[in-house]
Short mmCIF file of C-alpha atoms in Angstrom, two decimals:
data_model
loop_
_atom_site.label_atom_id
_atom_site.label_comp_id
_atom_site.label_asym_id
_atom_site.label_seq_id
_atom_site.Cartn_x
_atom_site.Cartn_y
_atom_site.Cartn_z
CA MET M 1 -0.26 -0.18 0.00
CA ILE M 2 1.23 3.35 -0.81
CA THR M 3 0.12 6.62 0.76
CA LEU M 4 0.30 9.89 -1.45
CA GLU M 5 -0.46 13.21 -0.46
CA ALA M 6 -1.54 16.09 -2.74
CA ALA M 7 0.54 16.23 -6.42
CA ASP M 8 2.58 13.40 -5.33
CA LEU M 9 3.16 11.27 -8.49
CA ILE M 10 3.09 7.54 -9.72
CA GLU M 11 5.29 7.38 -12.74
CA GLY M 12 6.41 4.58 -14.98
CA ASP M 13 7.77 3.40 -18.28
CA ALA M 14 8.38 0.40 -20.37
CA SER M 15 10.96 -0.70 -23.31
CA ALA M 16 8.27 -0.27 -25.85
CA ALA M 17 5.72 2.27 -25.88
CA ASN M 18 1.93 1.32 -25.78
CA VAL M 19 2.20 -2.09 -25.17
CA VAL M 20 2.30 -2.59 -21.29
CA ASP M 21 -1.17 -2.00 -20.10
CA TYR M 22 -1.12 -0.63 -16.26
CA THR M 23 -4.10 -0.10 -13.69
CA ILE M 24 -3.67 1.67 -10.17
CA ASN M 25 -6.44 0.96 -7.91
CA GLY M 26 -7.27 2.65 -4.33
CA ALA M 27 -8.87 5.13 -2.71
CA GLN M 28 -8.79 9.04 -2.72
CA VAL M 29 -9.70 10.59 0.70
CA ASP M 30 -10.75 14.35 0.63
CA SER M 31 -10.45 17.10 3.01
CA SER M 32 -13.68 16.44 4.30
CA ARG M 33 -12.86 12.71 4.85
CA ASN M 34 -15.09 11.52 2.27
CA VAL M 35 -13.39 8.20 0.84
CA ASP M 36 -13.87 7.37 -2.72
CA VAL M 37 -12.74 3.83 -3.82
CA LYS M 38 -11.95 3.40 -7.45
CA ALA M 39 -9.56 2.79 -10.13
CA LEU M 40 -7.22 5.66 -10.01
CA ALA M 41 -5.93 5.34 -13.43
CA ASP M 42 -5.31 2.88 -16.18
CA GLY M 43 -3.85 3.22 -19.45
CA GLN M 44 -0.52 1.96 -21.52
CA LEU M 45 3.38 3.03 -20.60
CA ALA M 46 5.26 4.96 -22.43
CA GLY M 47 8.52 4.31 -23.96
CA SER M 48 10.26 6.92 -21.34
CA LYS M 49 9.41 7.66 -17.89
CA ALA M 50 5.73 9.62 -17.77
CA THR M 51 3.47 10.26 -15.17
CA LEU M 52 0.34 7.83 -14.37
CA TYR M 53 -1.33 9.26 -11.58
CA THR M 54 -1.18 12.72 -9.88
CA THR M 55 -2.74 12.93 -6.75
CA PRO M 56 -5.17 15.78 -6.52
CA ALA M 57 -5.41 19.04 -4.73
CA SER M 58 -6.46 18.96 -0.99
CA THR M 59 -6.80 14.86 -1.51
CA THR M 60 -4.89 11.91 -0.20
CA ALA M 61 -4.60 8.93 -2.13
CA ILE M 62 -3.91 5.04 -0.79
CA VAL M 63 -2.70 3.06 -3.72
CA LYS M 64 -3.95 -0.60 -2.86
CA SER M 65 -2.53 -2.12 -6.04
CA ILE M 66 -0.82 -1.44 -9.36
CA THR M 67 -0.91 -4.36 -12.26
CA LEU M 68 1.23 -4.40 -15.52
CA VAL M 69 0.26 -6.81 -18.22
CA ASN M 70 2.78 -7.03 -21.24
CA THR M 71 0.28 -7.36 -24.40
CA ASP M 72 3.56 -7.25 -26.72
CA SER M 73 4.85 -10.48 -28.64
CA SER M 74 8.35 -9.76 -27.02
CA ALA M 75 9.36 -9.62 -23.89
CA ARG M 76 9.47 -6.17 -22.09
CA THR M 77 10.87 -4.30 -19.27
CA VAL M 78 9.22 -2.05 -17.30
CA ASN M 79 9.97 0.40 -14.30
CA LEU M 80 7.69 2.30 -11.65
CA TYR M 81 8.58 5.12 -9.62
CA VAL M 82 7.03 7.47 -6.81
CA GLN M 83 7.37 11.10 -6.68
CA ARG M 84 6.78 12.75 -3.29
CA ASP M 85 6.84 16.81 -2.92
CA GLY M 86 8.24 17.56 -6.15
CA THR M 87 11.72 15.81 -5.18
CA ASN M 88 13.33 13.22 -7.29
CA SER M 89 11.30 9.96 -8.34
CA ARG M 90 12.20 6.87 -6.38
CA ARG M 91 11.71 3.17 -7.78
CA ILE M 92 9.12 0.93 -6.24
CA ILE M 93 9.81 -2.06 -8.45
CA PRO M 94 13.50 -3.24 -9.29
CA GLU M 95 15.18 -1.73 -12.30
CA ASN M 96 13.94 -2.96 -15.86
CA LEU M 97 11.91 -5.56 -14.34
CA THR M 98 11.13 -8.16 -17.36
CA LEU M 99 7.60 -9.01 -18.16
CA GLU M 100 7.43 -12.10 -20.39
CA ALA M 101 5.79 -11.97 -23.81
CA ASN M 102 1.88 -12.14 -24.65
CA GLY M 103 0.52 -11.72 -21.31
CA GLY M 104 3.43 -11.92 -18.73
CA SER M 105 2.22 -9.64 -15.75
CA LEU M 106 3.16 -7.89 -12.37
CA LEU M 107 1.16 -6.98 -9.28
CA LEU M 108 2.58 -4.79 -6.77
CA SER M 109 0.17 -4.76 -3.42
CA GLY M 110 0.36 -4.60 0.08
CA ASN M 111 1.43 -8.33 -0.16
CA GLY M 112 4.38 -7.01 -1.82
CA LEU M 113 5.20 -7.48 -5.60
CA GLN M 114 4.71 -10.86 -7.65
CA VAL M 115 5.76 -11.50 -11.47
CA PHE M 116 3.66 -13.78 -13.50
CA SER M 117 4.26 -15.70 -16.45
CA ALA M 118 1.88 -15.59 -19.42
CA SER M 119 0.38 -18.79 -18.34
CA GLY M 120 -0.56 -17.19 -14.83
CA GLU M 121 2.58 -19.23 -12.85
CA VAL M 122 4.14 -17.07 -10.10
CA LEU M 123 8.03 -16.48 -11.38
CA TYR M 124 8.70 -14.93 -8.10
CA ALA M 125 7.67 -12.69 -5.46
CA LEU M 126 9.04 -10.39 -3.08
CA SER M 127 7.21 -9.64 0.25
CA SER M 128 7.94 -9.15 4.15
CA HIS M 129 6.83 -12.08 6.34
CA ALA M 130 7.81 -13.84 9.51
CA THR M 131 6.99 -17.77 8.78
CA ASP M 132 9.86 -20.41 9.57
CA HIS M 133 9.41 -22.84 6.62
CA VAL M 134 9.60 -25.41 8.84
CA THR M 135 8.84 -28.84 8.37
CA GLY M 136 5.30 -29.98 8.53
CA ALA M 137 4.36 -26.40 8.58
CA SER M 138 1.66 -24.80 6.19
CA ASP M 139 4.71 -23.22 4.26
CA GLU M 140 7.21 -26.25 4.22
CA VAL M 141 9.76 -25.52 1.36
CA ASP M 142 11.49 -28.50 -0.23
CA GLY M 143 15.28 -27.91 -1.07
CA ASP M 144 14.84 -28.45 -4.59
CA LYS M 145 12.14 -26.05 -5.04
CA LEU M 146 15.18 -23.23 -3.85
CA ASP M 147 17.47 -25.10 -6.40
CA ILE M 148 19.72 -26.38 -3.50
CA ASP M 149 21.12 -28.95 -5.66
CA TRP M 150 24.66 -28.41 -5.82
CA ASN M 151 27.24 -30.54 -4.54
CA PRO M 152 30.39 -28.48 -3.85
CA THR M 153 33.53 -30.12 -4.08
CA ASN M 154 35.25 -29.13 -0.29
CA TYR M 155 32.60 -30.60 2.20
CA THR M 156 30.39 -33.57 2.17
CA PRO M 157 26.35 -33.00 2.79
CA THR M 158 24.45 -34.84 5.24
CA THR M 159 22.50 -36.01 2.21
CA THR M 160 22.84 -35.52 -1.30
CA PRO M 161 20.56 -33.34 -2.62
CA SER M 162 17.36 -34.86 -4.46
CA GLU M 163 13.88 -34.47 -5.09
CA ALA M 164 12.82 -35.76 -1.99
CA ASP M 165 14.88 -33.64 0.10
CA ASN M 166 13.23 -30.96 2.16
CA VAL M 167 14.19 -28.21 4.45
CA ASP M 168 15.85 -30.29 7.11
CA ASN M 169 19.02 -30.68 4.76
CA LEU M 170 18.89 -26.82 3.88
CA THR M 171 21.11 -25.81 6.77
CA ALA M 172 23.75 -28.62 5.72
CA HIS M 173 23.50 -27.04 1.85
CA LEU M 174 23.91 -23.27 2.60
CA TYR M 175 26.81 -24.21 4.95
CA GLY M 176 28.38 -25.93 2.15
CA ILE M 177 27.84 -23.09 0.05
CA ASP M 178 29.00 -20.84 2.20
CA GLN M 179 32.37 -22.74 2.74
CA GLU M 180 32.80 -23.00 -1.15
CA LEU M 181 32.21 -19.16 -1.69
CA GLY M 182 34.39 -18.15 1.31
CA GLN M 183 37.11 -20.22 -0.40
CA LYS M 184 36.79 -18.81 -3.77
CA LEU M 185 36.94 -15.23 -2.36
CA GLU M 186 40.26 -16.15 -0.51
CA ASN M 187 41.43 -17.42 -3.89
CA VAL M 188 40.51 -14.03 -5.59
CA VAL M 189 42.54 -11.99 -3.02
CA GLU M 190 45.51 -14.38 -3.44
CA ASP M 191 45.21 -14.14 -7.12
CA VAL M 192 44.89 -10.37 -7.24
CA THR M 193 47.26 -9.17 -4.64
CA PRO M 194 50.27 -10.22 -6.12
CA GLN M 195 49.26 -8.76 -9.57
CA LEU M 196 49.28 -5.17 -8.09
CA GLY M 197 53.32 -5.20 -8.00
CA GLY M 198 53.07 -6.37 -11.67
CA ASP M 199 50.90 -5.57 -14.51
CA LEU M 200 47.13 -4.71 -13.69
CA ASP M 201 45.30 -6.10 -16.67
CA CYS M 202 41.63 -4.59 -17.04
CA GLN M 203 40.85 -6.61 -20.22
CA SER M 204 37.80 -4.81 -21.77
CA ASN M 205 36.77 -3.21 -18.44
CA LYS M 206 37.59 -0.07 -16.80
CA PHE M 207 38.29 1.98 -13.69
CA THR M 208 35.28 4.31 -12.32
CA ASN M 209 35.11 6.64 -9.44
CA MET M 210 38.74 6.81 -9.08
CA LEU M 211 40.60 9.48 -6.83
CA GLY M 212 43.36 9.76 -8.87
CA PHE M 213 46.98 8.62 -8.63
CA LEU M 214 49.43 8.60 -5.82
CA MET M 215 52.82 8.92 -7.34
CA LYS M 216 56.22 8.03 -5.93
CA ALA M 217 58.19 11.29 -4.86
CA ALA M 218 59.86 12.91 -8.15
CA THR M 219 63.81 11.74 -8.22
CA GLU M 220 66.37 14.06 -9.76
CA LEU M 221 67.88 13.22 -13.25
CA THR M 222 70.72 14.84 -14.48
CA ILE M 223 71.41 15.56 -18.33
CA ALA M 224 74.43 13.31 -19.51
CA SER M 225 75.49 14.17 -23.23
CA GLY M 226 71.79 15.53 -24.08
CA ALA M 227 69.91 12.39 -22.45
CA VAL M 228 68.57 11.09 -19.46
CA THR M 229 66.88 7.98 -18.43
CA VAL M 230 63.58 7.24 -16.80
CA THR M 231 62.76 4.83 -13.95
CA GLN M 232 59.51 5.87 -12.55
CA MET M 233 56.62 8.21 -13.43
CA PHE M 234 57.65 11.73 -12.06
CA HIS M 235 61.24 13.08 -12.31
CA THR M 236 62.94 16.44 -11.96
CA VAL M 237 65.74 17.34 -14.54
CA ASP M 238 68.71 19.19 -13.84
CA THR M 239 71.74 20.69 -16.38
CA GLU M 240 74.76 18.75 -16.52
CA GLY M 241 77.57 19.70 -14.25
CA ASP M 242 74.99 22.43 -13.03
CA ALA M 243 75.42 24.57 -16.51
CA ALA M 244 73.29 27.62 -16.79
CA THR M 245 71.40 25.79 -19.58
CA ASP M 246 71.66 22.24 -21.37
CA ASP M 247 69.82 20.45 -23.93
CA LEU M 248 67.71 17.27 -23.44
CA ASP M 249 67.58 15.57 -26.69
CA THR M 250 66.90 12.09 -25.71
CA ILE M 251 65.14 10.22 -22.89
CA ASN M 252 65.92 6.69 -22.67
CA GLY M 253 63.75 4.15 -20.35
CA GLY M 254 60.46 4.55 -22.62
CA THR M 255 59.98 0.50 -22.77
CA THR M 256 59.94 0.41 -18.97
CA VAL M 257 58.00 3.81 -18.28
CA ASN M 258 55.34 4.79 -20.60
CA LEU M 259 53.86 7.96 -19.21
CA ILE M 260 56.37 10.76 -17.25
CA ILE M 261 56.08 13.88 -15.84
CA LEU M 262 59.00 16.13 -15.97
CA ARG M 263 59.98 19.29 -13.69
CA ALA M 264 62.60 21.81 -13.32
CA GLU M 265 65.37 20.89 -10.66
CA ASN M 266 66.23 24.08 -10.39
CA ASP M 267 64.86 27.69 -11.40
CA ALA M 268 68.51 29.10 -11.91
CA ARG M 269 69.03 26.83 -14.53
CA THR M 270 67.76 26.20 -17.78
CA VAL M 271 66.77 22.91 -19.32
CA VAL M 272 65.79 23.33 -22.88
CA VAL M 273 63.66 20.18 -24.15
CA LYS M 274 64.59 19.69 -28.03
CA HIS M 275 62.13 19.34 -30.47
CA ASN M 276 62.98 16.41 -32.73
CA THR M 277 66.73 16.51 -32.08
CA GLY M 278 66.61 13.00 -30.39
CA ASN M 279 63.46 11.31 -29.62
CA ILE M 280 61.23 13.68 -28.41
CA TRP M 281 58.85 15.04 -30.62
CA LEU M 282 56.88 18.47 -29.45
CA GLN M 283 53.38 19.26 -30.40
CA GLY M 284 54.15 22.89 -31.11
CA LYS M 285 57.51 21.81 -33.39
CA ALA M 286 59.30 24.10 -31.15
CA ASP M 287 61.87 23.70 -28.29
CA ILE M 288 60.46 23.97 -24.66
CA ASN M 289 62.47 25.75 -21.66
CA LEU M 290 61.95 24.54 -18.14
CA ASP M 291 63.45 27.38 -16.29
CA ASP M 292 61.05 27.73 -13.13
CA LEU M 293 60.29 25.14 -10.49
CA GLU M 294 56.64 25.61 -11.79
CA ASP M 295 57.81 24.62 -15.45
CA GLY M 296 57.27 20.74 -16.43
CA ILE M 297 55.98 18.52 -19.41
CA MET M 298 54.22 15.39 -19.49
CA LEU M 299 55.26 12.85 -22.39
CA VAL M 300 53.79 9.45 -23.50
CA TRP M 301 55.85 6.93 -25.13
CA ASP M 302 55.14 5.64 -28.84
CA SER M 303 56.79 2.11 -29.41
CA THR M 304 55.54 2.65 -33.02
CA ASN M 305 57.70 5.44 -33.72
CA SER M 306 60.13 5.12 -30.76
CA LYS M 307 59.66 8.85 -29.89
CA TRP M 308 58.06 10.80 -26.82
CA PHE M 309 55.33 12.75 -27.62
CA ASP M 310 53.96 15.78 -25.25
CA ILE M 311 50.37 15.69 -24.28
CA ALA M 312 50.72 18.72 -21.63
CA ALA M 313 53.67 21.38 -21.16
CA GLY M 314 53.92 24.24 -18.55
CA GLY M 315 57.45 25.16 -19.86
CA GLY M 316 58.84 28.60 -20.43
CA GLY M 317 58.11 28.65 -24.08
CA GLY M 318 59.78 27.66 -26.77
CA ALA M 319 63.25 29.25 -28.18
CA ALA M 320 62.58 32.59 -30.15
CA HIS M 321 61.58 32.41 -34.12
CA ALA M 322 59.59 34.02 -36.44
CA VAL M 323 55.82 33.32 -37.31
CA LEU M 324 57.10 32.79 -40.91
CA ASP M 325 60.00 30.78 -40.48
CA GLY M 326 60.29 27.93 -42.85
CA SER M 327 62.75 26.28 -41.13
CA THR M 328 60.72 25.90 -38.05
CA HIS M 329 57.21 25.71 -39.38
CA ASN M 330 56.95 23.84 -42.72
CA ASP M 331 54.01 25.35 -43.65
CA SER M 332 55.29 28.73 -44.06
CA VAL M 333 57.48 30.75 -46.02
CA ALA M 334 60.60 32.49 -44.53
CA ASP M 335 59.71 36.32 -44.75
CA ALA M 336 60.50 38.98 -42.06
CA VAL M 337 57.97 41.24 -40.25
CA THR M 338 56.62 44.49 -42.50
CA ARG M 339 54.85 46.98 -41.02
CA GLY M 340 50.74 46.70 -42.12
CA SER M 341 51.52 43.45 -43.88
CA ILE M 342 49.03 40.36 -43.23
CA ILE M 343 49.35 36.88 -43.47
CA TYR M 344 47.57 34.81 -46.19
CA GLY M 345 47.61 31.16 -47.69
CA ASN M 346 49.24 31.31 -51.16
CA ALA M 347 48.86 28.79 -53.80
CA THR M 348 51.71 26.45 -52.76
CA PRO M 349 49.75 26.17 -50.27
CA LYS M 350 51.73 27.89 -47.54
CA TRP M 351 51.36 30.89 -44.92
CA ASP M 352 52.77 33.94 -46.71
CA GLU M 353 53.07 37.73 -46.40
CA LEU M 354 51.17 40.19 -48.22
CA VAL M 355 52.76 43.56 -47.86
CA VAL M 356 50.51 46.55 -46.95
CA GLY M 357 49.17 48.22 -50.13
CA ALA M 358 49.35 51.68 -51.33
CA ALA M 359 47.39 54.58 -49.82
CA GLY M 360 43.52 54.37 -50.49
CA LYS M 361 43.86 50.59 -51.52
CA VAL M 362 41.59 48.14 -50.30
CA LEU M 363 41.70 44.17 -49.86
CA LYS M 364 39.76 42.44 -52.64
CA SER M 365 39.57 38.93 -53.73
CA ASP M 366 39.12 37.22 -57.47
CA GLY M 367 37.42 34.27 -55.92
CA THR M 368 40.87 32.55 -55.68
CA ASP M 369 43.53 34.97 -54.13
CA ILE M 370 43.49 38.26 -52.62
CA ALA M 371 45.24 41.71 -53.20
CA TRP M 372 45.15 45.17 -52.79
CA GLY M 373 43.15 47.18 -55.13
CA ASP M 374 40.62 50.17 -55.54
CA ILE M 375 37.71 50.71 -53.24
CA GLY M 376 35.58 49.85 -56.07
CA LEU M 377 34.12 52.74 -57.26
CA TYR M 378 34.63 53.38 -61.24
CA THR M 379 36.58 56.18 -62.56
CA GLU M 380 35.97 56.19 -65.92
CA GLY M 381 34.03 59.23 -67.45
CA ALA M 382 33.89 62.53 -68.74
CA ARG M 383 32.04 65.61 -68.82
CA VAL M 384 32.54 67.93 -71.75
CA TYR M 385 30.63 71.34 -72.98
CA HIS M 386 30.77 74.16 -75.97
CA ASN M 387 31.77 77.83 -75.06
CA ALA M 388 29.79 79.22 -77.73
CA ASN M 389 26.50 79.43 -79.29
CA GLN M 390 25.91 76.91 -81.92
CA SER M 391 23.03 77.72 -84.86
CA ILE M 392 20.92 75.10 -85.80
CA PRO M 393 18.99 75.43 -89.07
CA SER M 394 14.92 74.89 -89.31
CA GLY M 395 14.07 71.50 -90.64
CA GLY M 396 15.85 69.10 -92.55
CA ALA M 397 18.12 66.52 -90.73
CA SER M 398 18.82 66.55 -87.08
CA THR M 399 22.36 68.30 -86.16
CA PRO M 400 25.14 66.95 -83.69
CA LEU M 401 26.23 69.26 -81.21
CA ALA M 402 29.84 69.88 -81.02
CA PHE M 403 31.76 70.03 -77.30
CA ASN M 404 34.92 71.86 -77.66
CA SER M 405 36.08 71.96 -73.93
CA GLU M 406 36.16 69.57 -71.21
CA ARG M 407 35.44 69.58 -67.60
CA TYR M 408 37.19 66.09 -67.15
CA ASP M 409 38.03 63.28 -68.77
CA THR M 410 39.82 60.07 -66.96
CA ASP M 411 39.82 57.51 -69.70
CA ALA M 412 40.45 59.19 -73.32
CA ILE M 413 36.78 59.33 -73.78
CA HIS M 414 36.81 62.95 -75.77
CA ASP M 415 38.87 64.71 -78.22
CA PRO M 416 38.25 68.49 -78.26
CA SER M 417 39.61 68.95 -81.67
CA SER M 418 38.97 65.68 -83.57
CA ASN M 419 35.45 64.44 -83.67
CA ASN M 420 34.35 66.63 -80.84
CA ASP M 421 30.89 65.64 -81.26
CA ARG M 422 31.09 62.32 -79.60
CA LEU M 423 32.25 60.57 -76.52
CA THR M 424 33.73 57.00 -77.04
CA CYS M 425 33.78 54.11 -74.57
CA LYS M 426 37.18 52.78 -73.67
CA THR M 427 36.66 50.71 -70.86
CA ALA M 428 33.70 48.11 -71.41
CA GLY M 429 30.94 48.46 -68.44
CA LYS M 430 27.60 50.05 -67.75
CA TYR M 431 27.43 53.95 -68.12
CA LEU M 432 25.33 56.84 -67.44
CA ILE M 433 24.83 59.15 -70.26
CA TRP M 434 23.21 62.63 -69.88
CA LEU M 435 22.72 65.73 -71.92
CA ILE M 436 21.71 69.41 -71.04
CA VAL M 437 20.47 72.25 -73.82
CA GLU M 438 18.92 75.42 -73.57
CA TRP M 439 17.32 76.89 -77.08
CA ALA M 440 17.36 80.60 -77.56
CA ALA M 441 13.93 82.16 -77.09
CA ASN M 442 11.49 81.56 -79.67
CA ALA M 443 7.39 80.39 -79.32
CA THR M 444 7.25 78.92 -82.86
CA GLY M 445 7.55 75.33 -83.84
CA ILE M 446 9.10 72.25 -82.02
CA ARG M 447 12.42 71.39 -80.45
CA GLU M 448 13.83 68.04 -80.31
CA GLY M 449 16.95 66.60 -79.09
CA GLY M 450 18.49 63.34 -77.65
CA ILE M 451 21.53 61.00 -77.42
CA PHE M 452 22.44 58.95 -80.39
CA MET M 453 24.43 55.72 -80.11
CA ASN M 454 27.03 54.91 -82.75
CA GLY M 455 25.12 56.69 -85.63
CA THR M 456 22.24 54.43 -85.59
CA THR M 457 20.22 54.16 -82.27
CA TRP M 458 18.31 56.52 -80.28
CA MET M 459 19.01 56.15 -76.39
CA GLY M 460 17.23 59.15 -75.03
CA PHE M 461 15.01 61.64 -76.91
CA ASN M 462 12.95 64.94 -75.85
CA ARG M 463 10.62 66.99 -77.98
CA ALA M 464 9.00 70.07 -76.70
CA ALA M 465 6.99 73.03 -78.06
CA GLY M 466 9.18 76.47 -78.52
CA LEU M 467 9.12 78.78 -75.85
CA SER M 468 9.84 82.42 -75.17
CA SER M 469 9.26 83.75 -71.74
CA GLY M 470 11.23 86.54 -70.16
CA GLY M 471 13.83 86.14 -72.56
CA TYR M 472 14.51 82.65 -71.94
CA GLY M 473 13.98 79.88 -74.54
CA GLY M 474 13.01 75.90 -73.73
CA ALA M 475 15.67 73.67 -72.32
CA PHE M 476 15.73 70.02 -71.75
CA ALA M 477 18.01 67.38 -69.93
CA ILE M 478 18.07 63.76 -70.91
CA SER M 479 19.68 60.87 -69.19
CA CYS M 480 19.90 57.25 -69.55
CA VAL M 481 22.21 54.10 -68.53
CA TYR M 482 23.42 51.80 -71.45
CA ASP M 483 25.95 48.77 -71.05
CA MET M 484 28.54 50.18 -73.65
CA ALA M 485 31.36 48.23 -75.40
CA VAL M 486 34.81 49.20 -76.09
CA ASN M 487 34.55 52.05 -79.04
CA ASP M 488 30.83 52.04 -78.82
CA TYR M 489 30.13 56.14 -79.12
CA VAL M 490 27.20 58.54 -78.39
CA LYS M 491 26.39 61.98 -79.87
CA CYS M 492 24.08 64.51 -78.82
CA ARG M 493 21.56 65.68 -81.90
CA VAL M 494 19.05 68.44 -82.09
CA TRP M 495 16.29 69.47 -84.62
CA GLN M 496 13.74 72.62 -84.64
CA ASP M 497 11.20 74.06 -87.32
CA SER M 498 10.84 77.88 -86.24
CA GLY M 499 11.27 78.86 -89.40
CA GLY M 500 14.76 80.32 -89.37
CA ALA M 501 18.21 79.48 -87.73
CA LEU M 502 17.84 78.99 -83.85
CA ASN M 503 20.77 78.93 -81.44
CA ILE M 504 21.68 76.43 -78.82
CA VAL M 505 22.97 79.26 -76.39
CA ALA M 506 26.01 78.72 -74.42
CA VAL M 507 26.00 79.27 -70.51
CA ALA M 508 28.68 78.54 -68.31
CA GLN M 509 28.41 75.22 -66.22
CA THR M 510 24.79 75.09 -67.65
CA THR M 511 24.70 74.46 -71.69
CA PRO M 512 25.49 72.97 -73.48
CA GLU M 513 26.69 70.23 -71.16
CA PHE M 514 27.20 66.30 -72.40
CA GLY M 515 28.84 63.49 -70.47
CA MET M 516 29.22 59.87 -69.36
CA GLN M 517 30.30 57.90 -66.51
CA ARG M 518 30.86 54.26 -65.93
CA ILE M 519 28.78 52.92 -62.75
CA GLY M 520 29.06 49.29 -63.53
#
């Protein structure tokens, strides 16, 4: 019987979801002491721990029994827990208890725990009772029912166990078992104790919950001709003849001791652990200095390569060397430090130096390598103008405007003296092209103008009525964006039908102005 207070839980799980049925029977007592006897909960266990029953608020629950039935065609393991006051769940049956396939069941009640086979046979039961199982009593137990049919070799039982044996001979059988197990334990101790002085082979097992190793105190090793010989796990190392510094090239004894810790013996002297000079390979591929009492290094012996490899180091650092030092780092070129330069991977591939670019340059990529380049704004362009009025006849074909002066030209786009009516593309790309013109005052007829490409194609066009207002004529501005190839050119052409010649007037910074600027 399990008593639960408000919010206490019964939880459970099975090795497969929705194949093990559960039923919880009992009673609920409310705050007015009304008792409601009923099935508290039923359902199927989930594949992971889940709540089966929660005690309602202001209620005490009395769980009389919990029944589990495996409906699956395979045996399944189950678990049941109780959780009180929101604390950790506690098991109320053995962990991962197995129920037979096709009807194996479990009953947890005031009489204890009973596990049944699919046919209803009691497989085993756990309960608390004070009966004696004596001969002739109602609970007499035969020895064979307890499987006491073993004949240990180091004793002679009163009667050889048989189907006819009963509890009268149980004492003799248990005494024999006790004697035999005691002898086996003594043998285990005898077997293990001497092994601790030699090899301790765990086979496929492992150590758990270890507090650590207690090593023997460090003993001093003195370098002799660049070498020492280790005899245990922990040593201090000193220079030969107490020299100010000494190189440690080789460590002997790797076949005897596979894992070692070395520490500086004297902080007034420096032991230089050498990389790949003898049989020591350091992961940083650089020497390590042991020049303080706190400096140390841990190494492991690799019998395949016949080398020591460091797995932890607290030395004073390796000998000074350049970051880009091909003799120390085989993945870099040999370059000195240049102010402003950066390190990058070259085509070899190796780490290399890219010297700082010129003022105003930025770091750019072509998709494979990096290089210094312009910020990315295009500079190709020109703006031109004409410094005098140009007379345009009435009617007939359109007239190209000349431009005899330049405000700027960054790419030889315009020639003020030859073919000065055109702007010619010298670098392929997308260009913004524009035109600004003003006509002399006249309100008669139509005024037209536009940008003409390669003498064949209008790219931008404007048409308006003549205008005379306050001494000013009509004006227009045209712009367009076009993808131009090298040697494509544009002109500005105008037309009017006022009945007589009419000027395109020249006004500084205003008219006529013609230009193109690369934008892509």
